[in-house]
Tab-separated table of C-alpha atoms in Angstrom:
chain	number	residue	atom	x	y	z
A	1015	MET	CA	20.619	10.986	20.723
A	1016	ALA	CA	18.735	9.289	23.520
A	1017	GLU	CA	18.783	5.522	23.634
A	1018	HIS	CA	15.585	3.598	23.069
A	1019	THR	CA	13.648	2.690	26.171
A	1020	ASN	CA	11.389	0.266	24.335
A	1021	THR	CA	10.433	-2.655	26.529
A	1022	LEU	CA	8.240	-4.448	23.988
A	1023	GLU	CA	8.739	-8.122	23.572
A	1024	LYS	CA	9.708	-7.543	19.965
A	1025	GLN	CA	13.463	-7.394	20.319
A	1026	ASP	CA	13.754	-9.182	17.020
A	1027	GLY	CA	13.783	-6.796	14.102
A	1028	PHE	CA	14.908	-6.638	10.508
A	1029	GLN	CA	18.121	-8.556	10.069
A	1030	SER	CA	19.401	-6.507	7.135
A	1031	GLN	CA	18.718	-3.295	5.264
A	1032	TRP	CA	17.773	-5.355	2.208
A	1033	GLY	CA	15.202	-7.285	4.225
A	1034	PHE	CA	13.759	-4.038	5.551
A	1035	ILE	CA	13.578	-2.552	2.048
A	1036	MET	CA	11.791	-5.635	0.712
A	1037	ALA	CA	9.278	-5.458	3.558
A	1038	ALA	CA	8.796	-1.715	3.102
A	1039	VAL	CA	8.389	-2.147	-0.659
A	1040	GLY	CA	5.850	-4.874	0.062
A	1041	SER	CA	3.858	-2.439	2.174
A	1042	CYS	CA	3.814	0.017	-0.754
A	1043	VAL	CA	3.203	-2.315	-3.692
A	1044	GLY	CA	-0.440	-3.272	-3.633
A	1045	MET	CA	-3.445	-3.834	-5.851
A	1046	ALA	CA	-3.717	-0.121	-6.677
A	1047	ASN	CA	-0.415	-0.404	-8.559
A	1048	VAL	CA	-2.185	-2.853	-10.865
A	1049	TRP	CA	-5.767	-1.644	-11.096
A	1050	ARG	CA	-5.414	2.147	-10.797
A	1051	PHE	CA	-1.991	3.288	-11.994
A	1052	PRO	CA	-2.325	1.932	-15.579
A	1053	MET	CA	-5.816	3.412	-15.837
A	1054	LEU	CA	-4.576	6.885	-14.844
A	1055	VAL	CA	-1.618	6.671	-17.234
A	1056	SER	CA	-4.006	5.767	-20.038
A	1057	ARG	CA	-6.587	8.405	-19.096
A	1058	TYR	CA	-4.144	11.313	-18.957
A	1059	GLY	CA	-1.695	10.179	-21.629
A	1060	GLY	CA	1.588	8.619	-20.596
A	1061	LEU	CA	4.186	11.246	-19.738
A	1062	THR	CA	1.460	13.810	-19.103
A	1063	PHE	CA	0.634	11.776	-15.981
A	1064	LEU	CA	4.042	10.244	-15.287
A	1065	ILE	CA	5.922	13.551	-15.007
A	1066	PRO	CA	3.734	14.840	-12.142
A	1067	TYR	CA	3.840	11.368	-10.570
A	1068	PHE	CA	7.655	11.266	-10.613
A	1069	ILE	CA	7.795	14.747	-9.079
A	1070	PHE	CA	5.533	13.723	-6.212
A	1071	ALA	CA	7.440	10.459	-5.736
A	1072	PHE	CA	10.588	12.540	-5.189
A	1073	ILE	CA	8.836	14.937	-2.808
A	1074	ILE	CA	7.236	12.227	-0.675
A	1075	SER	CA	10.210	9.878	-0.564
A	1076	GLN	CA	12.574	12.701	0.375
A	1077	SER	CA	10.376	13.941	3.187
A	1078	GLY	CA	7.475	11.813	4.413
A	1079	MET	CA	9.022	8.379	3.987
A	1080	MET	CA	12.306	9.452	5.564
A	1081	GLU	CA	10.446	11.140	8.413
A	1082	GLU	CA	8.297	8.102	9.237
A	1083	PHE	CA	11.203	5.636	9.109
A	1084	ALA	CA	13.312	7.940	11.298
A	1085	LEU	CA	10.497	8.646	13.772
A	1086	GLY	CA	9.872	4.939	14.328
A	1087	ARG	CA	13.553	4.084	14.743
A	1088	TRP	CA	14.183	7.034	17.074
A	1089	SER	CA	11.309	6.110	19.388
A	1090	GLY	CA	11.450	2.325	19.089
A	1091	TYR	CA	7.657	2.272	19.051
A	1092	GLY	CA	4.663	2.346	16.758
A	1093	PRO	CA	2.547	5.486	16.207
A	1094	VAL	CA	1.173	5.725	19.768
A	1095	GLY	CA	4.542	5.509	21.485
A	1096	SER	CA	6.285	7.544	18.775
A	1097	PHE	CA	3.825	10.426	18.938
A	1098	GLY	CA	3.970	10.387	22.734
A	1099	ARG	CA	7.767	10.587	22.753
A	1100	ALA	CA	7.732	13.294	20.079
A	1101	MET	CA	5.371	15.437	22.166
A	1102	GLU	CA	7.487	14.843	25.242
A	1103	ASN	CA	10.622	15.815	23.322
A	1104	GLY	CA	8.946	19.048	22.276
A	1105	GLY	CA	7.856	19.884	25.827
A	1106	LYS	CA	4.221	18.961	25.204
A	1107	SER	CA	1.800	16.443	26.704
A	1108	LYS	CA	2.975	12.886	26.113
A	1109	ARG	CA	-0.515	11.599	26.860
A	1110	LEU	CA	-2.029	13.812	24.161
A	1111	GLY	CA	0.551	12.565	21.656
A	1112	GLU	CA	-0.338	8.961	22.443
A	1113	MET	CA	-4.028	9.716	21.938
A	1114	ILE	CA	-3.326	11.287	18.543
A	1115	GLY	CA	-1.208	8.236	17.685
A	1116	GLY	CA	-4.332	6.129	17.984
A	1117	VAL	CA	-5.629	7.586	14.705
A	1118	PRO	CA	-3.089	5.884	12.386
A	1119	VAL	CA	-3.333	2.670	14.430
A	1120	PHE	CA	-7.101	2.603	13.931
A	1121	ALA	CA	-6.687	3.529	10.249
A	1122	SER	CA	-4.212	0.691	9.709
A	1123	LEU	CA	-6.552	-1.821	11.356
A	1124	CYS	CA	-9.510	-0.637	9.255
A	1125	LEU	CA	-7.482	-0.677	6.046
A	1126	GLY	CA	-6.128	-4.140	6.824
A	1127	THR	CA	-9.656	-5.384	7.432
A	1128	GLY	CA	-10.845	-4.079	4.074
A	1129	TYR	CA	-7.761	-5.525	2.437
A	1130	ALA	CA	-8.673	-8.930	3.862
A	1131	VAL	CA	-11.867	-8.882	1.791
A	1132	ILE	CA	-9.972	-7.946	-1.366
A	1133	MET	CA	-7.341	-10.594	-0.649
A	1134	GLY	CA	-10.155	-13.126	-0.472
A	1135	TRP	CA	-10.963	-12.193	-4.072
A	1136	VAL	CA	-7.301	-12.514	-5.062
A	1137	PHE	CA	-6.889	-15.936	-3.461
A	1138	TYR	CA	-10.078	-17.150	-5.142
A	1139	TYR	CA	-9.005	-15.930	-8.572
A	1140	THR	CA	-5.524	-17.377	-8.103
A	1141	LYS	CA	-7.132	-20.731	-7.372
A	1142	MET	CA	-9.286	-20.438	-10.495
A	1143	ALA	CA	-6.210	-19.524	-12.543
A	1144	PHE	CA	-4.516	-22.771	-11.500
A	1145	THR	CA	-7.595	-24.948	-12.032
A	1146	GLY	CA	-8.343	-23.460	-15.446
A	1147	GLU	CA	-11.715	-22.033	-14.393
A	1148	LEU	CA	-10.704	-18.559	-15.578
A	1149	VAL	CA	-9.814	-19.803	-19.047
A	1150	ALA	CA	-13.094	-21.740	-19.171
A	1151	MET	CA	-14.951	-18.427	-18.939
A	1152	ARG	CA	-13.372	-17.522	-22.277
A	1153	GLN	CA	-14.518	-14.044	-23.328
A	1154	ASP	CA	-18.068	-14.307	-22.073
A	1155	MET	CA	-18.512	-11.050	-20.122
A	1156	SER	CA	-21.797	-12.218	-18.608
A	1157	VAL	CA	-20.030	-15.175	-17.000
A	1158	ILE	CA	-16.934	-13.151	-16.040
A	1159	GLY	CA	-18.992	-10.329	-14.548
A	1160	GLY	CA	-21.389	-12.707	-12.856
A	1161	THR	CA	-18.549	-14.616	-11.214
A	1162	PHE	CA	-17.092	-11.466	-9.692
A	1163	GLY	CA	-20.540	-10.250	-8.701
A	1164	ALA	CA	-21.062	-13.443	-6.703
A	1165	VAL	CA	-17.678	-13.137	-4.996
A	1166	ALA	CA	-17.917	-9.394	-4.339
A	1167	PRO	CA	-21.586	-8.590	-3.649
A	1168	GLU	CA	-22.782	-5.030	-3.082
A	1169	ALA	CA	-25.726	-3.956	-0.955
A	1170	ALA	CA	-27.602	-0.748	-0.230
A	1171	THR	CA	-29.346	-1.710	3.033
A	1172	LEU	CA	-28.327	-3.542	6.206
A	1173	PRO	CA	-30.802	-6.442	5.805
A	1174	GLU	CA	-29.659	-6.882	2.225
A	1175	ALA	CA	-26.015	-6.845	3.352
A	1176	ILE	CA	-26.641	-9.477	6.021
A	1177	LYS	CA	-28.401	-11.693	3.490
A	1178	MET	CA	-25.555	-11.317	0.993
A	1179	THR	CA	-22.898	-12.048	3.600
A	1180	PHE	CA	-24.467	-15.345	4.629
A	1181	GLU	CA	-25.803	-16.389	1.239
A	1182	VAL	CA	-24.192	-14.819	-1.813
A	1183	GLY	CA	-21.163	-13.526	0.082
A	1184	GLY	CA	-20.516	-17.036	1.289
A	1185	ALA	CA	-18.729	-17.631	-1.996
A	1186	ASN	CA	-15.906	-15.497	-0.675
A	1187	ASN	CA	-16.088	-16.255	3.054
A	1188	PHE	CA	-13.749	-19.230	2.821
A	1189	TRP	CA	-11.157	-17.271	0.853
A	1190	ILE	CA	-11.207	-14.376	3.297
A	1191	ILE	CA	-10.456	-16.917	6.013
A	1192	VAL	CA	-7.574	-18.262	3.899
A	1193	ALA	CA	-6.179	-14.758	3.373
A	1194	VAL	CA	-6.321	-13.915	7.071
A	1195	ALA	CA	-4.839	-17.308	7.983
A	1196	VAL	CA	-1.867	-16.743	5.651
A	1197	SER	CA	-1.248	-13.315	7.183
A	1198	PHE	CA	-1.476	-14.812	10.681
A	1199	ALA	CA	0.929	-17.641	9.837
A	1200	ILE	CA	3.549	-15.189	8.575
A	1201	MET	CA	3.196	-12.695	11.413
A	1202	ILE	CA	3.399	-15.131	14.327
A	1203	MET	CA	6.915	-15.999	13.146
A	1204	GLY	CA	8.037	-12.506	14.064
A	1205	ILE	CA	9.692	-9.663	12.210
A	1206	GLY	CA	12.891	-11.308	10.982
A	1207	GLY	CA	11.609	-14.875	10.669
A	1208	GLY	CA	8.154	-13.996	9.374
A	1209	ILE	CA	7.688	-10.608	7.740
A	1210	GLU	CA	11.247	-10.108	6.493
A	1211	ALA	CA	11.767	-13.703	5.371
A	1212	SER	CA	8.478	-13.836	3.464
A	1213	CYS	CA	8.972	-10.462	1.772
A	1214	LYS	CA	12.506	-11.420	0.684
A	1215	VAL	CA	10.836	-14.218	-1.295
A	1216	MET	CA	7.550	-12.629	-2.387
A	1217	ILE	CA	8.803	-9.251	-3.611
A	1218	PRO	CA	11.618	-10.524	-5.878
A	1219	ALA	CA	9.241	-13.209	-7.173
A	1220	LEU	CA	6.639	-10.522	-7.903
A	1221	TYR	CA	9.153	-8.582	-9.990
A	1222	VAL	CA	10.289	-11.687	-11.876
A	1223	LEU	CA	6.693	-12.522	-12.777
A	1224	PHE	CA	5.860	-8.952	-13.782
A	1225	ILE	CA	9.013	-8.657	-15.912
A	1226	PHE	CA	8.207	-11.934	-17.660
A	1227	LEU	CA	4.656	-10.786	-18.407
A	1228	ALA	CA	5.830	-7.349	-19.583
A	1229	VAL	CA	8.310	-8.922	-22.001
A	1230	PHE	CA	5.730	-11.457	-23.174
A	1231	MET	CA	3.282	-8.661	-24.020
A	1232	MET	CA	5.786	-7.166	-26.447
A	1233	PHE	CA	5.247	-10.111	-28.782
A	1234	ILE	CA	1.440	-10.112	-28.750
A	1235	PRO	CA	-0.094	-8.795	-32.009
A	1236	GLY	CA	-1.732	-5.433	-31.466
A	1237	ALA	CA	0.099	-4.678	-28.231
A	1238	GLY	CA	2.158	-2.024	-29.985
A	1239	ASP	CA	-0.866	0.257	-30.029
A	1240	GLY	CA	-0.705	0.346	-26.249
A	1241	TYR	CA	2.876	1.554	-26.088
A	1242	LYS	CA	1.974	4.920	-27.593
A	1243	TYR	CA	0.479	5.865	-24.225
A	1244	PHE	CA	3.816	5.568	-22.461
A	1245	PHE	CA	5.684	8.286	-24.335
A	1246	SER	CA	2.844	10.589	-25.284
A	1247	LEU	CA	3.054	14.075	-23.804
A	1248	ASN	CA	0.397	16.732	-23.970
A	1249	PRO	CA	1.964	19.980	-22.686
A	1250	GLN	CA	-1.512	21.456	-22.394
A	1251	GLY	CA	-2.509	18.519	-20.205
A	1252	LEU	CA	0.179	19.458	-17.697
A	1253	LEU	CA	-1.791	22.636	-17.067
A	1254	ASN	CA	-4.826	20.592	-16.030
A	1255	PRO	CA	-5.024	20.666	-12.190
A	1256	GLU	CA	-6.888	17.344	-12.214
A	1257	VAL	CA	-3.817	15.568	-13.620
A	1258	TRP	CA	-1.705	16.821	-10.716
A	1259	VAL	CA	-4.374	16.022	-8.139
A	1260	TYR	CA	-4.688	12.383	-9.207
A	1261	ALA	CA	-0.933	11.964	-9.712
A	1262	PHE	CA	-0.433	13.253	-6.171
A	1263	GLY	CA	-3.168	11.044	-4.741
A	1264	GLN	CA	-1.899	7.912	-6.478
A	1265	CYS	CA	1.668	8.564	-5.358
A	1266	PHE	CA	0.703	9.516	-1.799
A	1267	PHE	CA	-1.186	6.309	-1.151
A	1268	SER	CA	1.124	4.089	-3.182
A	1269	LEU	CA	4.161	5.098	-1.118
A	1270	SER	CA	2.190	4.214	2.014
A	1271	VAL	CA	2.799	7.335	4.085
A	1272	ALA	CA	0.035	7.177	6.673
A	1273	GLY	CA	1.847	7.490	9.988
A	1274	SER	CA	1.484	3.769	10.660
A	1275	GLY	CA	3.207	1.017	8.670
A	1276	SER	CA	6.363	2.984	7.880
A	1277	VAL	CA	6.644	4.108	11.504
A	1278	ILE	CA	6.315	0.608	12.934
A	1279	TYR	CA	8.727	-0.872	10.386
A	1280	GLY	CA	11.112	1.949	11.238
A	1281	SER	CA	10.952	0.918	14.902
A	1282	TYR	CA	12.446	-2.458	13.960
A	1283	LEU	CA	15.432	-0.890	12.173
A	1284	GLY	CA	19.035	-1.135	13.294
A	1285	LYS	CA	21.048	2.022	13.885
A	1286	ASP	CA	23.292	1.291	10.905
A	1287	VAL	CA	20.487	1.485	8.326
A	1288	LYS	CA	20.646	4.509	6.029
A	1289	ILE	CA	17.260	6.225	6.135
A	1290	ARG	CA	17.546	8.286	2.970
A	1291	GLN	CA	18.932	5.431	0.893
A	1292	SER	CA	16.129	3.167	2.112
A	1293	ALA	CA	13.446	5.731	1.255
A	1294	VAL	CA	14.866	6.269	-2.229
A	1295	LEU	CA	15.059	2.534	-2.931
A	1296	CYS	CA	11.496	1.994	-1.663
A	1297	ALA	CA	10.204	4.739	-3.955
A	1298	VAL	CA	12.158	3.371	-6.919
A	1299	PHE	CA	10.943	-0.200	-6.391
A	1300	ASP	CA	7.338	0.854	-5.811
A	1301	THR	CA	7.302	3.069	-8.902
A	1302	SER	CA	8.968	0.385	-11.020
A	1303	ALA	CA	6.298	-2.124	-9.932
A	1304	ALA	CA	3.597	0.303	-11.064
A	1305	LEU	CA	5.402	0.865	-14.364
A	1306	LEU	CA	5.704	-2.881	-14.939
A	1307	ALA	CA	1.975	-3.263	-14.287
A	1308	MET	CA	1.426	-0.498	-16.836
A	1309	LEU	CA	3.599	-2.347	-19.355
A	1310	ILE	CA	1.396	-5.417	-18.878
A	1311	ILE	CA	-2.100	-3.975	-18.582
A	1312	ILE	CA	-2.116	-1.250	-21.242
A	1313	PRO	CA	-0.640	-3.350	-24.106
A	1314	ALA	CA	-2.880	-6.271	-23.106
A	1315	MET	CA	-6.000	-4.133	-23.239
A	1316	ALA	CA	-4.866	-2.605	-26.528
A	1317	THR	CA	-4.714	-6.032	-28.180
A	1318	VAL	CA	-8.501	-6.290	-28.090
A	1319	GLY	CA	-9.311	-2.589	-28.166
A	1320	ALA	CA	-10.658	-2.733	-24.606
A	1321	ASP	CA	-11.549	0.396	-22.666
A	1322	LEU	CA	-8.996	1.000	-19.945
A	1323	GLY	CA	-11.235	3.594	-18.350
A	1324	ASN	CA	-12.764	0.896	-16.158
A	1325	GLY	CA	-10.392	1.089	-13.212
A	1326	GLY	CA	-10.765	-0.209	-9.707
A	1327	PRO	CA	-11.206	-3.899	-8.854
A	1328	GLY	CA	-13.167	-4.415	-12.075
A	1329	LEU	CA	-10.008	-3.979	-14.125
A	1330	LEU	CA	-8.264	-6.709	-12.165
A	1331	PHE	CA	-11.094	-9.223	-11.940
A	1332	ILE	CA	-13.321	-8.500	-14.946
A	1333	TYR	CA	-11.946	-6.469	-17.838
A	1334	ILE	CA	-8.493	-8.034	-18.054
A	1335	LEU	CA	-9.820	-11.624	-18.137
A	1336	PRO	CA	-11.183	-11.679	-21.693
A	1337	VAL	CA	-7.860	-10.212	-22.809
A	1338	PHE	CA	-5.854	-13.001	-21.187
A	1339	ASN	CA	-8.355	-15.616	-22.374
A	1340	SER	CA	-7.868	-14.476	-25.963
A	1341	MET	CA	-4.189	-15.486	-25.883
A	1342	GLY	CA	-4.746	-19.091	-26.876
A	1343	GLY	CA	-2.694	-21.889	-25.373
A	1344	VAL	CA	-0.697	-19.647	-23.036
A	1345	ALA	CA	-3.794	-18.014	-21.491
A	1346	ARG	CA	-3.784	-20.276	-18.452
A	1347	LEU	CA	-0.087	-19.727	-17.742
A	1348	ILE	CA	-0.443	-15.967	-18.147
A	1349	GLY	CA	-3.352	-15.943	-15.730
A	1350	ILE	CA	-1.397	-17.966	-13.171
A	1351	PHE	CA	1.647	-15.677	-13.352
A	1352	PHE	CA	-0.485	-12.558	-13.159
A	1353	TYR	CA	-2.607	-13.519	-10.162
A	1354	VAL	CA	0.293	-15.038	-8.233
A	1355	ALA	CA	2.162	-11.735	-8.632
A	1356	VAL	CA	-0.890	-9.810	-7.427
A	1357	LEU	CA	-1.231	-12.291	-4.555
A	1358	PHE	CA	2.331	-11.573	-3.408
A	1359	ALA	CA	1.667	-7.833	-3.620
A	1360	GLY	CA	-1.461	-8.169	-1.505
A	1361	VAL	CA	-0.045	-10.461	1.173
A	1362	SER	CA	3.010	-8.242	1.695
A	1363	SER	CA	0.660	-5.272	2.137
A	1364	ILE	CA	-1.779	-6.860	4.549
A	1365	ILE	CA	0.928	-8.031	6.960
A	1366	ASN	CA	2.209	-4.457	7.101
A	1367	LEU	CA	-1.269	-3.124	7.829
A	1368	PHE	CA	-1.924	-5.611	10.619
A	1369	GLU	CA	1.546	-5.170	12.152
A	1370	THR	CA	0.718	-1.681	13.448
A	1371	PRO	CA	-2.260	-2.745	15.647
A	1372	VAL	CA	-0.432	-5.926	16.673
A	1373	ALA	CA	2.503	-3.845	17.914
A	1374	PHE	CA	0.053	-1.525	19.687
A	1375	LEU	CA	-1.335	-4.431	21.727
A	1376	GLN	CA	2.203	-5.494	22.590
A	1377	GLU	CA	3.165	-1.955	23.505
A	1378	LYS	CA	0.163	-0.903	25.590
A	1379	LEU	CA	-1.306	-4.167	26.874
A	1380	HIS	CA	2.045	-6.009	27.066
A	1381	MET	CA	0.578	-8.960	25.199
A	1382	LYS	CA	2.758	-11.726	23.807
A	1383	ARG	CA	3.158	-11.577	20.043
A	1384	LEU	CA	1.144	-14.738	19.437
A	1385	ALA	CA	-1.798	-13.459	21.490
A	1386	ALA	CA	-1.680	-9.962	19.981
A	1387	THR	CA	-1.511	-11.354	16.451
A	1388	ALA	CA	-4.411	-13.718	17.139
A	1389	VAL	CA	-6.620	-10.949	18.572
A	1390	ILE	CA	-6.053	-8.623	15.611
A	1391	HIS	CA	-6.586	-11.330	13.009
A	1392	ILE	CA	-9.736	-12.691	14.655
A	1393	PHE	CA	-11.161	-9.179	14.923
A	1394	GLY	CA	-10.106	-8.387	11.346
A	1395	LEU	CA	-11.682	-11.584	10.064
A	1396	LEU	CA	-15.015	-11.025	11.780
A	1397	VAL	CA	-15.283	-7.442	10.542
A	1398	ALA	CA	-14.125	-8.419	7.034
A	1399	LEU	CA	-16.884	-11.013	6.789
A	1400	MET	CA	-19.467	-8.393	7.765
A	1401	ILE	CA	-18.358	-5.516	5.524
A	1402	GLN	CA	-18.161	-7.447	2.253
A	1403	PRO	CA	-21.159	-5.705	0.633
A	1404	TRP	CA	-19.658	-2.320	1.533
A	1405	THR	CA	-15.989	-2.960	0.837
A	1406	SER	CA	-15.650	-0.071	-1.604
A	1407	GLN	CA	-17.286	2.417	0.751
A	1408	TRP	CA	-15.236	1.089	3.676
A	1409	MET	CA	-11.946	1.542	1.825
A	1410	ASP	CA	-12.993	5.002	0.629
A	1411	MET	CA	-13.760	6.051	4.196
A	1412	VAL	CA	-10.337	4.977	5.400
A	1413	SER	CA	-8.356	6.394	2.473
A	1414	ILE	CA	-10.200	9.721	2.305
A	1415	TYR	CA	-10.417	10.556	5.999
A	1416	LEU	CA	-8.086	8.457	8.138
A	1417	CYS	CA	-4.890	7.849	6.133
A	1418	PRO	CA	-4.175	11.520	5.292
A	1419	LEU	CA	-4.779	12.467	8.936
A	1420	GLY	CA	-2.315	9.779	10.015
A	1421	ALA	CA	0.329	11.073	7.621
A	1422	PHE	CA	-0.330	14.661	8.672
A	1423	SER	CA	-0.097	13.757	12.371
A	1424	ALA	CA	3.217	11.931	11.961
A	1425	GLY	CA	4.687	14.743	9.877
A	1426	PHE	CA	3.454	17.378	12.323
A	1427	MET	CA	4.998	15.507	15.259
A	1428	PHE	CA	8.355	15.140	13.538
A	1429	PHE	CA	8.736	18.514	11.829
A	1430	TRP	CA	6.715	20.825	14.084
A	1431	ILE	CA	6.732	19.322	17.593
A	1432	MET	CA	10.072	17.525	18.072
A	1433	ARG	CA	13.151	19.634	18.556
A	1434	ARG	CA	14.854	20.255	15.239
A	1435	GLU	CA	18.202	18.884	16.411
A	1436	THR	CA	16.525	15.691	17.636
A	1437	ALA	CA	14.721	15.188	14.333
A	1438	MET	CA	17.890	15.769	12.306
A	1439	GLU	CA	19.895	13.389	14.493
A	1440	ALA	CA	17.203	10.747	14.069
A	1441	VAL	CA	17.252	10.905	10.271
A	1442	GLN	CA	21.050	11.254	10.099
A	1443	LEU	CA	21.768	8.165	12.215
A	1444	GLY	CA	23.436	5.413	10.174
A	1445	SER	CA	24.460	7.678	7.272
A	1446	GLU	CA	28.036	8.802	6.753
A	1447	LYS	CA	27.062	11.594	4.376
A	1448	PRO	CA	25.193	14.559	5.875
A	1449	ILE	CA	21.463	14.604	5.165
A	1450	MET	CA	20.528	17.360	2.732
A	1451	LYS	CA	20.263	20.740	4.442
A	1452	TRP	CA	16.864	21.424	2.950
A	1453	PHE	CA	15.278	18.235	4.348
A	1454	TYR	CA	13.819	19.736	7.518
A	1455	SER	CA	12.390	22.919	5.982
A	1456	PHE	CA	11.127	20.955	2.980
A	1457	GLY	CA	9.287	18.482	5.191
A	1458	LYS	CA	7.914	21.182	7.448
A	1459	TYR	CA	6.658	23.598	4.822
A	1460	VAL	CA	5.986	21.310	1.846
A	1461	PHE	CA	5.212	17.742	2.958
A	1462	VAL	CA	3.086	18.478	6.020
A	1463	PRO	CA	0.847	20.981	4.143
A	1464	LEU	CA	0.563	18.432	1.315
A	1465	CYS	CA	-0.832	15.886	3.789
A	1466	LEU	CA	-3.489	18.353	4.814
A	1467	LEU	CA	-4.160	19.113	1.155
A	1468	CYS	CA	-4.579	15.380	0.484
A	1469	PHE	CA	-7.282	15.277	3.161
A	1470	ILE	CA	-9.106	18.272	1.683
A	1471	LEU	CA	-8.817	17.127	-1.938
A	1472	GLY	CA	-9.926	13.617	-1.019
A	1473	ILE	CA	-13.161	14.979	0.383
A	1474	ALA	CA	-13.653	17.383	-2.528
A	1475	PHE	CA	-13.013	14.767	-5.238
A	1476	GLY	CA	-14.557	11.827	-3.417
A	1477	GLY	CA	-11.183	10.104	-3.201
A	1478	ILE	CA	-7.932	10.748	-5.098
A	1479	GLY	CA	-5.967	7.567	-4.428
């Protein structure tokens, strides 16, 4: 296999496979694990949803995740350089490949910008958890809803949006700045000293907090009613195409296959890292985080007979609060643990999203890491402050149109454009055991069409993940 010709000033990379896995898991575990996964499990009935989800987790981890990690490591670049080299390897136009690679870079920047707004909410609520402001709201839904409405305003017109951003939206402006500043502080320390080091702390801490909360919920009166969701199976429900569509969408976006973050993290990998083992562990950790969130959210909501059908950010910032606040003397501690865990999940995701455009500036404009990181974060901050009233629509636009196209493009480059022997060598590197014989055909004829299907279904359903 050809040696890397990467001349980026990013010679530092992941120092260990464990550090890479923690960073990759951090890119996968996000707010959707908390606010969407439990809702879907509840809506479709435990195993009726989980069985399709597990099937798709296997499919995506054993094809798309492996492909993106291998593509990045083989090329030594992010999406633009990787796609260009893949086209060149297949006897096609390198320039065209680099142009196509701009799609996932742009998608990652847009998604990171939207995430900055959401992280502003998370930082604000974490602060209120520590100060006791969340507990002070008690179970007053007018106060709880009003607080979130002030932090996350929505607008229908441009003048209204501008007014909200500078008046009502100002309640969250400071916390968006804090979120972006934290991401910047981590990323300027590099891959090993910043991203890897922080994720090796945040991700284990996230799991410890989630496990504690999941165990605690077992002893709350009324929580037992929530556990019936986990093991319920409706065979007839498995015949419902909608169950499979939403299980696929949730899994697709949760495992973060978008032709961007996994590719750039792959470019920082050493040659001794086992691609398949890493993909399997990432899928296992990501799925277990979602299951832990389910073990917290569903029993908690069951204790007060709350409707879990209210998914999205509202579940995280509105509907779960009266549940926590009903837990007496431990309410404040529970709130702190919960929002700190969500904070770790969000920070580890946003640094992955911003890393792709940062690496692009290093790769194409030969910028120093500090300068590239500053440019992306300043741009991300300014846009985040402006899109606050349209955050939901912004994130829908990226997830429905851009992310599936990024995943499709990366898969197409690897399985359809690159020479088969090159692709197999890239994914085999570092593993003593031969990669499964069906990997290439499976990725080519199953995963790549699924990416295209995700794009089509997203448009048809108005978003599936």
